[in-house]
Tab-separated table of C-alpha atoms in Angstrom:
chain	number	residue	atom	x	y	z
A	8	MET	CA	-4.266	-1.706	-12.352
A	9	PRO	CA	-7.477	-3.092	-10.741
A	10	THR	CA	-8.383	-6.633	-11.776
A	11	SER	CA	-12.081	-6.334	-10.968
A	12	LEU	CA	-14.547	-6.994	-13.774
A	13	VAL	CA	-15.880	-3.483	-13.118
A	14	TYR	CA	-12.867	-2.003	-14.907
A	15	LYS	CA	-13.216	-4.390	-17.824
A	16	PHE	CA	-16.727	-3.162	-18.399
A	17	ALA	CA	-15.659	0.504	-17.994
A	18	LEU	CA	-11.935	0.934	-18.673
A	19	HIS	CA	-11.894	4.528	-17.372
A	20	SER	CA	-13.964	3.799	-14.256
A	21	PHE	CA	-16.771	6.215	-15.122
A	22	PRO	CA	-18.776	4.793	-18.063
A	23	ARG	CA	-17.934	6.809	-21.198
A	24	THR	CA	-20.620	5.373	-23.509
A	25	PRO	CA	-24.216	4.185	-23.037
A	26	TYR	CA	-22.939	0.661	-23.790
A	27	GLU	CA	-20.441	0.800	-20.915
A	28	LEU	CA	-23.157	2.166	-18.631
A	29	GLU	CA	-25.474	-0.711	-19.538
A	30	ARG	CA	-22.740	-3.291	-18.910
A	31	LEU	CA	-21.988	-1.763	-15.503
A	32	TYR	CA	-25.651	-1.767	-14.609
A	33	LYS	CA	-26.076	-5.433	-15.545
A	34	HIS	CA	-23.058	-6.307	-13.384
A	35	TYR	CA	-24.570	-4.300	-10.525
A	36	ALA	CA	-27.924	-6.059	-10.953
A	37	ASN	CA	-26.331	-9.527	-11.121
A	38	GLU	CA	-26.849	-11.046	-7.677
A	39	HIS	CA	-24.240	-13.713	-8.459
A	40	ALA	CA	-21.510	-11.117	-9.093
A	41	PRO	CA	-18.892	-10.576	-6.351
A	42	HIS	CA	-20.358	-8.415	-3.612
A	43	TYR	CA	-17.634	-5.756	-3.705
A	44	ASP	CA	-17.896	-5.554	-7.509
A	45	ARG	CA	-21.538	-4.648	-7.072
A	46	VAL	CA	-20.645	-2.041	-4.461
A	47	VAL	CA	-18.031	-0.378	-6.663
A	48	THR	CA	-20.325	-0.464	-9.689
A	49	TYR	CA	-23.116	1.179	-7.682
A	50	LEU	CA	-20.742	3.906	-6.451
A	51	LEU	CA	-19.507	4.728	-9.950
A	52	ILE	CA	-22.987	4.830	-11.486
A	53	ASN	CA	-24.393	6.857	-8.600
A	54	GLU	CA	-21.479	9.342	-8.701
A	55	LEU	CA	-21.921	9.870	-12.434
A	56	LEU	CA	-25.612	10.489	-11.751
A	57	LEU	CA	-24.715	13.166	-9.173
A	58	VAL	CA	-22.417	14.846	-11.699
A	59	ALA	CA	-25.084	14.738	-14.437
A	60	GLN	CA	-27.692	16.269	-12.133
A	61	LYS	CA	-25.436	19.282	-11.511
A	62	LEU	CA	-24.727	20.023	-15.179
A	63	ASP	CA	-26.687	22.214	-17.548
A	64	GLU	CA	-28.728	20.292	-20.105
A	65	SER	CA	-26.503	21.501	-22.930
A	66	LEU	CA	-23.435	19.891	-21.305
A	67	LEU	CA	-24.910	16.403	-20.931
A	68	ASN	CA	-23.476	13.640	-23.109
A	69	LYS	CA	-25.345	10.557	-24.308
A	70	THR	CA	-24.336	8.477	-21.322
A	71	MET	CA	-25.569	11.092	-18.861
A	72	ARG	CA	-28.835	11.484	-20.732
A	73	ALA	CA	-29.392	7.722	-20.622
A	74	LEU	CA	-28.651	7.668	-16.898
A	75	LEU	CA	-31.041	10.560	-16.223
A	76	TYR	CA	-33.950	9.610	-18.484
A	77	ASP	CA	-33.892	5.840	-18.952
A	78	PRO	CA	-36.305	4.268	-16.365
A	79	MET	CA	-33.942	1.289	-16.008
A	80	TYR	CA	-31.488	3.399	-14.009
A	81	ARG	CA	-33.942	4.951	-11.581
A	82	ASP	CA	-34.021	4.199	-7.864
A	83	LEU	CA	-30.819	2.155	-7.701
A	84	GLN	CA	-30.687	0.259	-4.427
A	85	SER	CA	-27.406	0.513	-2.546
A	86	PRO	CA	-25.687	-2.846	-1.975
A	87	ILE	CA	-23.420	-1.342	0.716
A	88	GLN	CA	-23.696	-3.251	3.973
A	89	GLY	CA	-22.244	-1.074	6.699
A	90	ASN	CA	-18.848	0.522	7.300
A	91	LYS	CA	-16.937	-2.660	6.441
A	92	ASP	CA	-17.892	-2.242	2.778
A	93	LYS	CA	-16.920	1.442	2.774
A	94	ASP	CA	-13.549	0.776	4.420
A	95	PHE	CA	-12.766	-1.892	1.851
A	96	VAL	CA	-14.039	-0.151	-1.262
A	97	ILE	CA	-12.401	3.267	-0.932
A	98	PRO	CA	-8.732	2.253	-0.648
A	99	ARG	CA	-8.763	-0.829	-2.884
A	100	HIS	CA	-11.228	-0.469	-5.714
A	101	ILE	CA	-11.350	3.168	-6.790
A	102	PRO	CA	-8.259	4.733	-8.455
A	103	THR	CA	-6.788	7.542	-6.346
A	104	CYS	CA	-7.172	10.052	-9.191
A	105	PHE	CA	-10.934	9.900	-8.584
A	106	MET	CA	-10.637	10.518	-4.847
A	107	HIS	CA	-10.230	13.605	-2.685
A	108	VAL	CA	-9.929	14.155	1.067
A	109	LYS	CA	-12.717	16.113	2.699
A	110	GLU	CA	-12.288	18.575	5.588
A	111	ASP	CA	-13.287	15.944	8.151
A	112	GLY	CA	-10.475	13.663	6.946
A	113	THR	CA	-12.681	11.173	5.131
A	114	THR	CA	-12.281	10.372	1.457
A	115	ALA	CA	-14.904	10.625	-1.266
A	116	LEU	CA	-15.197	10.418	-5.009
A	117	HIS	CA	-14.033	13.590	-6.742
A	118	VAL	CA	-16.740	15.438	-8.684
A	119	MET	CA	-15.498	17.313	-11.737
A	120	HIS	CA	-17.429	20.552	-12.013
A	121	ALA	CA	-17.821	22.643	-15.130
A	122	PRO	CA	-15.053	25.256	-15.632
A	123	ASP	CA	-15.517	28.332	-13.459
A	124	PRO	CA	-16.617	31.280	-15.672
A	125	SER	CA	-14.857	33.668	-13.307
A	126	GLN	CA	-11.516	31.958	-14.144
A	127	PRO	CA	-11.620	31.739	-17.957
A	128	PHE	CA	-7.876	30.962	-18.251
A	129	ASN	CA	-7.678	28.148	-15.703
A	130	LEU	CA	-6.332	25.888	-18.461
A	131	LYS	CA	-5.715	22.908	-16.192
A	132	GLN	CA	-9.355	22.822	-15.084
A	133	ILE	CA	-10.587	23.220	-18.662
A	134	ALA	CA	-8.230	20.492	-19.881
A	135	GLN	CA	-9.403	18.040	-17.203
A	136	TYR	CA	-13.027	18.788	-17.985
A	137	VAL	CA	-12.523	18.362	-21.736
A	138	LEU	CA	-10.690	15.057	-21.291
A	139	ILE	CA	-13.471	13.654	-19.115
A	140	PHE	CA	-16.556	15.076	-20.816
A	141	GLY	CA	-15.246	15.974	-24.290
A	142	TRP	CA	-14.965	12.306	-25.254
A	143	PRO	CA	-11.870	12.580	-27.477
A	144	GLY	CA	-12.194	10.200	-30.411
A	145	LEU	CA	-15.973	9.950	-30.105
A	146	GLU	CA	-18.861	12.218	-31.020
A	147	ASN	CA	-18.611	15.495	-29.158
A	148	THR	CA	-19.495	19.179	-29.522
A	149	TRP	CA	-16.083	20.605	-28.578
A	150	GLN	CA	-14.337	22.367	-31.425
A	151	GLY	CA	-10.968	24.069	-31.718
A	152	ILE	CA	-8.868	21.915	-29.365
A	153	THR	CA	-6.256	19.725	-31.069
A	154	PHE	CA	-5.298	16.203	-29.901
A	155	ASP	CA	-2.816	13.712	-31.265
A	156	PHE	CA	-3.580	10.000	-31.635
A	157	ALA	CA	-2.474	9.408	-28.035
A	158	TYR	CA	-4.994	12.029	-26.882
A	159	HIS	CA	-2.277	14.464	-25.871
A	160	MET	CA	-3.765	17.944	-25.849
A	161	HIS	CA	-2.157	20.764	-27.842
A	162	TRP	CA	-1.735	23.480	-25.203
A	163	GLN	CA	-1.719	26.417	-27.623
A	164	THR	CA	-5.084	25.424	-29.084
A	165	LEU	CA	-6.444	25.014	-25.560
A	166	PHE	CA	-5.408	28.604	-24.777
A	167	GLY	CA	-7.036	29.742	-28.012
A	168	PHE	CA	-10.217	27.930	-27.007
A	169	ALA	CA	-10.198	29.614	-23.589
A	170	LEU	CA	-9.480	33.026	-25.135
A	171	CYS	CA	-12.376	32.578	-27.544
A	172	ARG	CA	-14.749	31.679	-24.712
A	173	ALA	CA	-13.593	34.694	-22.689
A	174	LEU	CA	-13.932	37.255	-25.506
A	175	CYS	CA	-16.917	36.044	-27.517
A	176	THR	CA	-20.374	37.390	-27.006
A	177	THR	CA	-23.151	35.242	-25.539
A	178	SER	CA	-25.725	36.566	-28.017
A	179	ALA	CA	-26.919	34.927	-31.214
A	180	ALA	CA	-24.005	36.629	-32.968
A	181	LYS	CA	-21.496	34.354	-31.192
A	182	PRO	CA	-20.841	32.084	-34.259
A	183	ALA	CA	-19.891	35.135	-36.338
A	184	VAL	CA	-17.539	36.454	-33.625
A	185	VAL	CA	-15.965	33.015	-33.258
A	186	ARG	CA	-15.294	32.837	-37.000
A	187	TRP	CA	-13.668	36.287	-37.039
A	188	LEU	CA	-11.563	35.565	-33.976
A	189	ALA	CA	-10.474	32.194	-35.403
A	190	LEU	CA	-9.514	33.930	-38.649
A	191	VAL	CA	-7.304	36.419	-36.792
A	192	MET	CA	-5.721	33.734	-34.581
A	193	ALA	CA	-5.003	31.523	-37.606
A	194	GLN	CA	-2.924	34.336	-39.202
A	195	PRO	CA	-0.295	35.402	-36.651
A	196	GLY	CA	1.050	38.232	-38.849
A	197	MET	CA	-2.358	39.736	-39.557
A	198	TYR	CA	-2.138	42.228	-36.672
A	199	TRP	CA	1.191	43.678	-37.812
A	200	GLU	CA	-0.032	43.844	-41.408
A	201	ALA	CA	-3.044	45.787	-40.236
A	202	VAL	CA	-0.794	48.168	-38.263
A	203	ALA	CA	1.420	48.694	-41.325
A	204	SER	CA	-1.633	49.437	-43.488
A	205	TYR	CA	-2.958	51.877	-40.902
A	206	ASN	CA	0.376	53.702	-40.645
A	207	ALA	CA	0.597	53.968	-44.437
A	208	ALA	CA	-2.907	55.443	-44.592
A	209	PHE	CA	-2.452	57.848	-41.667
A	210	LEU	CA	1.100	59.151	-41.841
A	211	ASP	CA	0.413	61.963	-39.381
A	212	GLN	CA	-1.184	59.660	-36.790
A	213	PRO	CA	0.857	56.454	-36.669
A	214	MET	CA	-0.092	53.549	-34.448
A	215	VAL	CA	1.412	53.881	-30.975
A	216	ALA	CA	2.184	50.653	-29.120
A	217	GLN	CA	0.399	50.325	-25.793
A	218	TYR	CA	2.742	49.304	-22.978
A	219	GLY	CA	1.854	48.626	-19.369
A	220	SER	CA	1.864	46.049	-16.604
A	221	HIS	CA	-1.799	45.170	-17.013
A	222	LEU	CA	-3.946	44.201	-19.967
A	223	ASN	CA	-7.709	44.381	-19.744
A	224	LEU	CA	-9.644	41.963	-21.977
A	225	MET	CA	-13.265	42.881	-22.670
A	226	GLN	CA	-15.971	40.570	-23.921
A	227	VAL	CA	-17.379	41.472	-27.331
A	228	HIS	CA	-21.009	42.574	-27.295
A	229	MET	CA	-22.925	42.404	-30.527
A	230	PRO	CA	-26.658	42.713	-31.308
A	231	ASP	CA	-28.471	39.578	-32.445
A	232	GLU	CA	-29.336	41.150	-35.817
A	233	MET	CA	-25.605	41.195	-36.684
A	234	ALA	CA	-25.361	37.396	-36.461
């Protein structure tokens, strides 16, 4: 694990709370702090700023909002002094999980983008995004994904979350659709009970199971007045 003070102020590298962001900034602004600490702190704050600038307003957390709107964090001056700083910082101070190799062979900080809407069941991408921006254990707006006390994610609830996002309408009726879908998913036998009730009511037209190699899922569309 890195021994730099940077990772004592922000245990997960990127600041996860406004308090951690403020501590990182003060360390960056401290001219008596080790030079490379200031370089790493600047890189982390600046990278989080780049991420925040690419996100929709509704996805910003408190730390990102502070970084974007608090005048204290504007116009940060880079303490990097040539290639020697870059060569030292990248391999020694930034955990490899935050790095990626670009096409030209150079390394850079990895930017976690919002889940791709065209791949609604890319559970790994959703899980990584939730762990970084969902702030498990703190105030967040994510609902429906279960964690244990070690912040291990319950994979089945993650799939349910992804399925809900894929099927639910984007209209004002979305909360109602989410409630209905959650009700069905919370009662695994409800589908078969409904089939049995249908078959009892329509003896001459029993339910016929649909078999095939492909299953098409369609998003629910509902007028706003049905919310």
